[in-house]
Amino acid sequence: MAEKADVIRNLDQEIEGFNENSKTQPADLRMKKLEYYTALRNGIDVMPLNAPQIDALARCDNLLFMADRVFTAHVNKSETQPDYTSLCFWFADDVYREERMNKLWERLNSENEGYREELLQKTPKEIYESAYEISMKNELVMLFEESNISARRIDALLTLEYPLDALYREWLDSDASFLDMLLDSSENLIEKQDAYLQRQDYITHGETPSEDITLWNAMYDGDEMRYSGEDNEADEDLEQ
């Protein structure tokens, strides 16, 4: 288990390296960065940290890169005096969260690879029957690859022996199914196409109506049931 002194030593080494290698940078920018790094170093030295946070900070091989990322994310360019205390807490949290997120993604990916290896031992029919599970587990892995969930939620998932399978089972048990989402998407497309046909935009675009559009017009042209309330009111105004 690392000690906070290990983190401070690593920060001191990186700050010293920056000081030596940044002499060609504009003086103002260089001094502002040194001020920030020093404040960060001193803040980490006195702030309360849990043992897992200290371990993550000690293992981080580019602390100043993480510090710059935190600064960019939380400080507006117009700010003349950043809140270094808050930045220290964000810095410690960000370093810890990234390490845990990487571990979660590795666990999810490893579990998914293991599942694929198991499938290779099965018959083509069994693989075909597992197509939905294959697809959804791939989607879940990609979802968490770019996820911004909190460190606490990441840690909760990591307590599960098989987090990917647990996520998949939870999805199967949820009220909102993938079919419901597909249905909603299909309904949205149908509504947009119906509105397009109502407005007869294909005429505006100089398109020759297809056989299906001609049939649609024969069936529904003038059908007031297909218009929204606002469209009906507009039509009534025109008739008056």
PDB file of C-alpha atoms in Angstrom:
ATOM      1  CA  MET A   1       0.000   0.000   0.000  1.00  0.00           C
ATOM      2  CA  ALA A   2       1.364   3.392  -1.004  1.00  0.00           C
ATOM      3  CA  GLU A   3       1.894   6.316   1.328  1.00  0.00           C
ATOM      4  CA  LYS A   4       0.984   9.914   0.638  1.00  0.00           C
ATOM      5  CA  ALA A   5       4.706  10.688   0.748  1.00  0.00           C
ATOM      6  CA  ASP A   6       5.084   8.547  -2.387  1.00  0.00           C
ATOM      7  CA  VAL A   7       2.549  10.728  -4.196  1.00  0.00           C
ATOM      8  CA  ILE A   8       4.259  13.934  -3.084  1.00  0.00           C
ATOM      9  CA  ARG A   9       7.630  12.593  -4.211  1.00  0.00           C
ATOM     10  CA  ASN A  10       6.222  11.737  -7.647  1.00  0.00           C
ATOM     11  CA  LEU A  11       4.628  15.164  -7.942  1.00  0.00           C
ATOM     12  CA  ASP A  12       7.881  16.860  -6.944  1.00  0.00           C
ATOM     13  CA  GLN A  13       9.748  14.908  -9.616  1.00  0.00           C
ATOM     14  CA  GLU A  14       7.233  15.783 -12.318  1.00  0.00           C
ATOM     15  CA  ILE A  15       7.161  19.458 -11.311  1.00  0.00           C
ATOM     16  CA  GLU A  16      10.950  19.552 -11.379  1.00  0.00           C
ATOM     17  CA  GLY A  17      10.896  17.952 -14.816  1.00  0.00           C
ATOM     18  CA  PHE A  18       8.372  20.508 -16.049  1.00  0.00           C
ATOM     19  CA  ASN A  19      10.487  23.332 -14.653  1.00  0.00           C
ATOM     20  CA  GLU A  20      13.525  22.088 -16.552  1.00  0.00           C
ATOM     21  CA  ASN A  21      11.757  21.337 -19.832  1.00  0.00           C
ATOM     22  CA  SER A  22       9.461  24.364 -20.075  1.00  0.00           C
ATOM     23  CA  LYS A  23      12.021  27.154 -20.228  1.00  0.00           C
ATOM     24  CA  THR A  24      11.126  27.889 -23.846  1.00  0.00           C
ATOM     25  CA  GLN A  25       7.451  28.466 -22.973  1.00  0.00           C
ATOM     26  CA  PRO A  26       6.112  32.021 -22.478  1.00  0.00           C
ATOM     27  CA  ALA A  27       7.060  33.199 -19.002  1.00  0.00           C
ATOM     28  CA  ASP A  28       3.489  34.032 -17.938  1.00  0.00           C
ATOM     29  CA  LEU A  29       2.133  30.631 -18.955  1.00  0.00           C
ATOM     30  CA  ARG A  30       5.037  28.838 -17.337  1.00  0.00           C
ATOM     31  CA  MET A  31       4.639  30.695 -14.041  1.00  0.00           C
ATOM     32  CA  LYS A  32       0.874  30.103 -13.957  1.00  0.00           C
ATOM     33  CA  LYS A  33       1.389  26.388 -14.470  1.00  0.00           C
ATOM     34  CA  LEU A  34       4.072  26.225 -11.801  1.00  0.00           C
ATOM     35  CA  GLU A  35       1.778  28.087  -9.416  1.00  0.00           C
ATOM     36  CA  TYR A  36      -1.024  25.618 -10.127  1.00  0.00           C
ATOM     37  CA  TYR A  37       1.173  22.527  -9.857  1.00  0.00           C
ATOM     38  CA  THR A  38       2.688  23.742  -6.594  1.00  0.00           C
ATOM     39  CA  ALA A  39      -0.739  24.529  -5.127  1.00  0.00           C
ATOM     40  CA  LEU A  40      -1.910  21.094  -6.209  1.00  0.00           C
ATOM     41  CA  ARG A  41       1.090  19.437  -4.626  1.00  0.00           C
ATOM     42  CA  ASN A  42       0.612  21.295  -1.337  1.00  0.00           C
ATOM     43  CA  GLY A  43      -3.126  20.648  -1.365  1.00  0.00           C
ATOM     44  CA  ILE A  44      -2.685  16.910  -1.866  1.00  0.00           C
ATOM     45  CA  ASP A  45      -0.164  16.911   0.972  1.00  0.00           C
ATOM     46  CA  VAL A  46      -2.677  18.215   3.527  1.00  0.00           C
ATOM     47  CA  MET A  47      -6.058  17.026   2.238  1.00  0.00           C
ATOM     48  CA  PRO A  48      -7.661  13.851   3.638  1.00  0.00           C
ATOM     49  CA  LEU A  49      -7.435  10.964   1.184  1.00  0.00           C
ATOM     50  CA  ASN A  50      -8.638   7.392   1.393  1.00  0.00           C
ATOM     51  CA  ALA A  51      -6.086   4.619   0.958  1.00  0.00           C
ATOM     52  CA  PRO A  52      -7.447   3.605  -2.494  1.00  0.00           C
ATOM     53  CA  GLN A  53      -7.104   7.217  -3.686  1.00  0.00           C
ATOM     54  CA  ILE A  54      -3.505   7.360  -2.480  1.00  0.00           C
ATOM     55  CA  ASP A  55      -2.742   4.080  -4.245  1.00  0.00           C
ATOM     56  CA  ALA A  56      -4.237   5.377  -7.503  1.00  0.00           C
ATOM     57  CA  LEU A  57      -2.291   8.640  -7.281  1.00  0.00           C
ATOM     58  CA  ALA A  58       0.935   6.764  -6.556  1.00  0.00           C
ATOM     59  CA  ARG A  59       0.396   4.480  -9.560  1.00  0.00           C
ATOM     60  CA  CYS A  60      -0.431   7.316 -11.960  1.00  0.00           C
ATOM     61  CA  ASP A  61       2.516   7.754 -14.324  1.00  0.00           C
ATOM     62  CA  ASN A  62       1.542  11.211 -15.593  1.00  0.00           C
ATOM     63  CA  LEU A  63       0.153  13.275 -12.749  1.00  0.00           C
ATOM     64  CA  LEU A  64       0.671  16.657 -14.392  1.00  0.00           C
ATOM     65  CA  PHE A  65      -1.168  15.529 -17.516  1.00  0.00           C
ATOM     66  CA  MET A  66      -4.126  14.642 -15.304  1.00  0.00           C
ATOM     67  CA  ALA A  67      -3.741  17.974 -13.518  1.00  0.00           C
ATOM     68  CA  ASP A  68      -3.915  19.846 -16.829  1.00  0.00           C
ATOM     69  CA  ARG A  69      -7.003  17.895 -17.840  1.00  0.00           C
ATOM     70  CA  VAL A  70      -8.745  18.750 -14.577  1.00  0.00           C
ATOM     71  CA  PHE A  71      -7.817  22.413 -14.967  1.00  0.00           C
ATOM     72  CA  THR A  72      -9.217  22.534 -18.506  1.00  0.00           C
ATOM     73  CA  ALA A  73     -12.442  20.826 -17.438  1.00  0.00           C
ATOM     74  CA  HIS A  74     -13.185  22.980 -14.403  1.00  0.00           C
ATOM     75  CA  VAL A  75     -11.624  26.412 -14.901  1.00  0.00           C
ATOM     76  CA  ASN A  76     -13.034  29.041 -17.231  1.00  0.00           C
ATOM     77  CA  LYS A  77     -10.547  31.012 -19.282  1.00  0.00           C
ATOM     78  CA  SER A  78     -11.911  34.219 -17.767  1.00  0.00           C
ATOM     79  CA  GLU A  79     -11.033  33.141 -14.214  1.00  0.00           C
ATOM     80  CA  THR A  80      -8.025  35.037 -12.912  1.00  0.00           C
ATOM     81  CA  GLN A  81      -7.737  33.149  -9.618  1.00  0.00           C
ATOM     82  CA  PRO A  82      -8.790  29.491  -9.786  1.00  0.00           C
ATOM     83  CA  ASP A  83     -10.103  27.697  -6.716  1.00  0.00           C
ATOM     84  CA  TYR A  84      -7.101  25.485  -6.050  1.00  0.00           C
ATOM     85  CA  THR A  85      -8.766  23.712  -3.127  1.00  0.00           C
ATOM     86  CA  SER A  86     -11.596  22.456  -5.319  1.00  0.00           C
ATOM     87  CA  LEU A  87      -9.129  21.556  -8.060  1.00  0.00           C
ATOM     88  CA  CYS A  88      -7.215  19.372  -5.599  1.00  0.00           C
ATOM     89  CA  PHE A  89     -10.331  17.364  -4.788  1.00  0.00           C
ATOM     90  CA  TRP A  90     -11.280  17.075  -8.474  1.00  0.00           C
ATOM     91  CA  PHE A  91      -7.735  16.005  -9.293  1.00  0.00           C
ATOM     92  CA  ALA A  92      -7.674  13.223  -6.689  1.00  0.00           C
ATOM     93  CA  ASP A  93     -11.129  12.059  -7.749  1.00  0.00           C
ATOM     94  CA  ASP A  94     -10.292  12.141 -11.460  1.00  0.00           C
ATOM     95  CA  VAL A  95      -7.102  10.112 -11.077  1.00  0.00           C
ATOM     96  CA  TYR A  96      -8.883   7.524  -8.940  1.00  0.00           C
ATOM     97  CA  ARG A  97     -11.924   7.388 -11.224  1.00  0.00           C
ATOM     98  CA  GLU A  98      -9.842   6.890 -14.362  1.00  0.00           C
ATOM     99  CA  GLU A  99      -7.943   3.993 -12.848  1.00  0.00           C
ATOM    100  CA  ARG A 100     -11.154   2.325 -11.706  1.00  0.00           C
ATOM    101  CA  MET A 101     -12.880   3.007 -15.028  1.00  0.00           C
ATOM    102  CA  ASN A 102      -9.994   1.358 -16.856  1.00  0.00           C
ATOM    103  CA  LYS A 103     -10.288  -1.645 -14.574  1.00  0.00           C
ATOM    104  CA  LEU A 104     -14.043  -1.867 -15.145  1.00  0.00           C
ATOM    105  CA  TRP A 105     -13.661  -1.674 -18.898  1.00  0.00           C
ATOM    106  CA  GLU A 106     -10.947  -4.341 -18.806  1.00  0.00           C
ATOM    107  CA  ARG A 107     -13.218  -6.569 -16.715  1.00  0.00           C
ATOM    108  CA  LEU A 108     -16.147  -6.066 -19.078  1.00  0.00           C
ATOM    109  CA  ASN A 109     -14.006  -6.666 -22.144  1.00  0.00           C
ATOM    110  CA  SER A 110     -12.340  -9.742 -20.641  1.00  0.00           C
ATOM    111  CA  GLU A 111     -15.704 -11.176 -19.641  1.00  0.00           C
ATOM    112  CA  ASN A 112     -17.044 -10.553 -23.132  1.00  0.00           C
ATOM    113  CA  GLU A 113     -14.018 -12.212 -24.731  1.00  0.00           C
ATOM    114  CA  GLY A 114     -14.487 -15.211 -22.441  1.00  0.00           C
ATOM    115  CA  TYR A 115     -18.123 -15.432 -23.477  1.00  0.00           C
ATOM    116  CA  ARG A 116     -17.100 -15.426 -27.140  1.00  0.00           C
ATOM    117  CA  GLU A 117     -14.572 -18.190 -26.517  1.00  0.00           C
ATOM    118  CA  GLU A 118     -17.315 -20.289 -24.935  1.00  0.00           C
ATOM    119  CA  LEU A 119     -19.536 -19.703 -27.960  1.00  0.00           C
ATOM    120  CA  LEU A 120     -16.849 -21.072 -30.276  1.00  0.00           C
ATOM    121  CA  GLN A 121     -17.288 -24.440 -28.586  1.00  0.00           C
ATOM    122  CA  LYS A 122     -21.009 -24.507 -29.380  1.00  0.00           C
ATOM    123  CA  THR A 123     -22.928 -25.576 -32.453  1.00  0.00           C
ATOM    124  CA  PRO A 124     -23.902 -23.060 -35.165  1.00  0.00           C
ATOM    125  CA  LYS A 125     -27.515 -23.373 -34.026  1.00  0.00           C
ATOM    126  CA  GLU A 126     -26.593 -22.514 -30.432  1.00  0.00           C
ATOM    127  CA  ILE A 127     -24.523 -19.553 -31.619  1.00  0.00           C
ATOM    128  CA  TYR A 128     -27.432 -18.356 -33.743  1.00  0.00           C
ATOM    129  CA  GLU A 129     -29.750 -18.593 -30.749  1.00  0.00           C
ATOM    130  CA  SER A 130     -27.273 -16.486 -28.750  1.00  0.00           C
ATOM    131  CA  ALA A 131     -27.165 -13.689 -31.348  1.00  0.00           C
ATOM    132  CA  TYR A 132     -29.188 -11.256 -29.240  1.00  0.00           C
ATOM    133  CA  GLU A 133     -27.019 -11.801 -26.156  1.00  0.00           C
ATOM    134  CA  ILE A 134     -23.863 -11.360 -28.252  1.00  0.00           C
ATOM    135  CA  SER A 135     -25.154  -8.096 -29.689  1.00  0.00           C
ATOM    136  CA  MET A 136     -26.334  -6.619 -26.393  1.00  0.00           C
ATOM    137  CA  LYS A 137     -23.157  -7.519 -24.508  1.00  0.00           C
ATOM    138  CA  ASN A 138     -21.104  -5.841 -27.231  1.00  0.00           C
ATOM    139  CA  GLU A 139     -23.315  -2.761 -26.880  1.00  0.00           C
ATOM    140  CA  LEU A 140     -22.833  -2.723 -23.108  1.00  0.00           C
ATOM    141  CA  VAL A 141     -19.045  -2.905 -23.424  1.00  0.00           C
ATOM    142  CA  MET A 142     -19.043   0.013 -25.878  1.00  0.00           C
ATOM    143  CA  LEU A 143     -21.443   1.952 -23.653  1.00  0.00           C
ATOM    144  CA  PHE A 144     -19.041   1.858 -20.722  1.00  0.00           C
ATOM    145  CA  GLU A 145     -15.994   2.542 -22.864  1.00  0.00           C
ATOM    146  CA  GLU A 146     -17.065   6.191 -23.075  1.00  0.00           C
ATOM    147  CA  SER A 147     -19.186   6.387 -19.935  1.00  0.00           C
ATOM    148  CA  ASN A 148     -18.860   9.294 -17.497  1.00  0.00           C
ATOM    149  CA  ILE A 149     -20.434   7.581 -14.490  1.00  0.00           C
ATOM    150  CA  SER A 150     -19.046   8.423 -11.072  1.00  0.00           C
ATOM    151  CA  ALA A 151     -16.271   6.537  -9.316  1.00  0.00           C
ATOM    152  CA  ARG A 152     -18.770   5.293  -6.733  1.00  0.00           C
ATOM    153  CA  ARG A 153     -20.949   3.697  -9.423  1.00  0.00           C
ATOM    154  CA  ILE A 154     -17.892   2.178 -11.067  1.00  0.00           C
ATOM    155  CA  ASP A 155     -16.816   0.681  -7.747  1.00  0.00           C
ATOM    156  CA  ALA A 156     -20.316  -0.726  -7.223  1.00  0.00           C
ATOM    157  CA  LEU A 157     -20.132  -2.539 -10.576  1.00  0.00           C
ATOM    158  CA  LEU A 158     -16.665  -3.852  -9.775  1.00  0.00           C
ATOM    159  CA  THR A 159     -18.026  -5.591  -6.679  1.00  0.00           C
ATOM    160  CA  LEU A 160     -19.999  -7.909  -8.986  1.00  0.00           C
ATOM    161  CA  GLU A 161     -18.240 -11.140  -9.929  1.00  0.00           C
ATOM    162  CA  TYR A 162     -19.503 -10.924 -13.505  1.00  0.00           C
ATOM    163  CA  PRO A 163     -20.552  -7.307 -14.116  1.00  0.00           C
ATOM    164  CA  LEU A 164     -21.232  -7.712 -17.844  1.00  0.00           C
ATOM    165  CA  ASP A 165     -23.545 -10.665 -17.366  1.00  0.00           C
ATOM    166  CA  ALA A 166     -25.259  -8.865 -14.473  1.00  0.00           C
ATOM    167  CA  LEU A 167     -25.836  -5.808 -16.675  1.00  0.00           C
ATOM    168  CA  TYR A 168     -27.233  -8.002 -19.426  1.00  0.00           C
ATOM    169  CA  ARG A 169     -29.572  -9.858 -17.037  1.00  0.00           C
ATOM    170  CA  GLU A 170     -30.771  -6.554 -15.619  1.00  0.00           C
ATOM    171  CA  TRP A 171     -31.519  -5.370 -19.151  1.00  0.00           C
ATOM    172  CA  LEU A 172     -33.599  -8.489 -19.797  1.00  0.00           C
ATOM    173  CA  ASP A 173     -35.558  -7.863 -16.594  1.00  0.00           C
ATOM    174  CA  SER A 174     -36.128  -4.164 -17.260  1.00  0.00           C
ATOM    175  CA  ASP A 175     -39.499  -2.772 -18.290  1.00  0.00           C
ATOM    176  CA  ALA A 176     -38.044  -1.017 -21.332  1.00  0.00           C
ATOM    177  CA  SER A 177     -37.100  -3.639 -23.886  1.00  0.00           C
ATOM    178  CA  PHE A 178     -35.013  -3.247 -26.996  1.00  0.00           C
ATOM    179  CA  LEU A 179     -38.137  -3.976 -29.021  1.00  0.00           C
ATOM    180  CA  ASP A 180     -39.876  -1.033 -27.335  1.00  0.00           C
ATOM    181  CA  MET A 181     -36.996   1.212 -28.367  1.00  0.00           C
ATOM    182  CA  LEU A 182     -37.146  -0.109 -31.929  1.00  0.00           C
ATOM    183  CA  LEU A 183     -40.881   0.485 -31.971  1.00  0.00           C
ATOM    184  CA  ASP A 184     -40.464   4.082 -30.774  1.00  0.00           C
ATOM    185  CA  SER A 185     -37.809   4.686 -33.414  1.00  0.00           C
ATOM    186  CA  SER A 186     -40.026   3.197 -36.106  1.00  0.00           C
ATOM    187  CA  GLU A 187     -42.974   5.329 -35.008  1.00  0.00           C
ATOM    188  CA  ASN A 188     -40.823   8.468 -35.187  1.00  0.00           C
ATOM    189  CA  LEU A 189     -39.762   7.641 -38.733  1.00  0.00           C
ATOM    190  CA  ILE A 190     -43.339   6.903 -39.799  1.00  0.00           C
ATOM    191  CA  GLU A 191     -44.553  10.208 -38.356  1.00  0.00           C
ATOM    192  CA  LYS A 192     -41.819  12.135 -40.172  1.00  0.00           C
ATOM    193  CA  GLN A 193     -42.584  10.410 -43.465  1.00  0.00           C
ATOM    194  CA  ASP A 194     -46.318  10.975 -43.027  1.00  0.00           C
ATOM    195  CA  ALA A 195     -45.686  14.682 -42.423  1.00  0.00           C
ATOM    196  CA  TYR A 196     -43.467  14.773 -45.528  1.00  0.00           C
ATOM    197  CA  LEU A 197     -46.272  13.269 -47.589  1.00  0.00           C
ATOM    198  CA  GLN A 198     -48.873  15.597 -46.089  1.00  0.00           C
ATOM    199  CA  ARG A 199     -46.812  18.626 -47.095  1.00  0.00           C
ATOM    200  CA  GLN A 200     -46.150  17.067 -50.513  1.00  0.00           C
ATOM    201  CA  ASP A 201     -42.492  18.058 -50.186  1.00  0.00           C
ATOM    202  CA  TYR A 202     -41.615  15.731 -53.040  1.00  0.00           C
ATOM    203  CA  ILE A 203     -43.321  18.208 -55.399  1.00  0.00           C
ATOM    204  CA  THR A 204     -41.268  21.082 -53.975  1.00  0.00           C
ATOM    205  CA  HIS A 205     -38.124  19.029 -54.527  1.00  0.00           C
ATOM    206  CA  GLY A 206     -39.100  18.332 -58.130  1.00  0.00           C
ATOM    207  CA  GLU A 207     -39.410  14.597 -57.579  1.00  0.00           C
ATOM    208  CA  THR A 208     -41.688  12.392 -59.643  1.00  0.00           C
ATOM    209  CA  PRO A 209     -44.114  10.647 -57.285  1.00  0.00           C
ATOM    210  CA  SER A 210     -43.445   6.942 -57.056  1.00  0.00           C
ATOM    211  CA  GLU A 211     -46.177   4.362 -57.430  1.00  0.00           C
ATOM    212  CA  ASP A 212     -46.374   4.061 -53.654  1.00  0.00           C
ATOM    213  CA  ILE A 213     -46.690   7.836 -53.173  1.00  0.00           C
ATOM    214  CA  THR A 214     -49.436   7.922 -55.790  1.00  0.00           C
ATOM    215  CA  LEU A 215     -51.207   5.130 -53.934  1.00  0.00           C
ATOM    216  CA  TRP A 216     -50.747   6.975 -50.620  1.00  0.00           C
ATOM    217  CA  ASN A 217     -52.343  10.095 -52.100  1.00  0.00           C
ATOM    218  CA  ALA A 218     -55.239   8.065 -53.461  1.00  0.00           C
ATOM    219  CA  MET A 219     -55.826   6.597 -50.029  1.00  0.00           C
ATOM    220  CA  TYR A 220     -55.225   9.536 -47.708  1.00  0.00           C
ATOM    221  CA  ASP A 221     -55.291  12.805 -49.651  1.00  0.00           C
ATOM    222  CA  GLY A 222     -57.789  15.040 -47.889  1.00  0.00           C
ATOM    223  CA  ASP A 223     -58.092  12.674 -44.943  1.00  0.00           C
ATOM    224  CA  GLU A 224     -58.478  15.081 -42.012  1.00  0.00           C
ATOM    225  CA  MET A 225     -57.758  12.303 -39.534  1.00  0.00           C
ATOM    226  CA  ARG A 226     -54.101  12.383 -40.517  1.00  0.00           C
ATOM    227  CA  TYR A 227     -53.608  16.064 -39.704  1.00  0.00           C
ATOM    228  CA  SER A 228     -52.568  17.368 -36.308  1.00  0.00           C
ATOM    229  CA  GLY A 229     -54.764  19.853 -34.489  1.00  0.00           C
ATOM    230  CA  GLU A 230     -52.597  22.793 -35.551  1.00  0.00           C
ATOM    231  CA  ASP A 231     -52.732  21.716 -39.197  1.00  0.00           C
ATOM    232  CA  ASN A 232     -56.516  21.392 -39.063  1.00  0.00           C
ATOM    233  CA  GLU A 233     -56.852  24.874 -37.573  1.00  0.00           C
ATOM    234  CA  ALA A 234     -54.599  26.294 -40.277  1.00  0.00           C
ATOM    235  CA  ASP A 235     -56.659  24.606 -42.982  1.00  0.00           C
ATOM    236  CA  GLU A 236     -59.886  25.975 -41.477  1.00  0.00           C
ATOM    237  CA  ASP A 237     -58.424  29.495 -41.477  1.00  0.00           C
ATOM    238  CA  LEU A 238     -57.560  29.152 -45.161  1.00  0.00           C
ATOM    239  CA  GLU A 239     -61.063  27.950 -45.994  1.00  0.00           C
ATOM    240  CA  GLN A 240     -62.586  30.980 -44.242  1.00  0.00           C
TER     241      GLN A 240
END
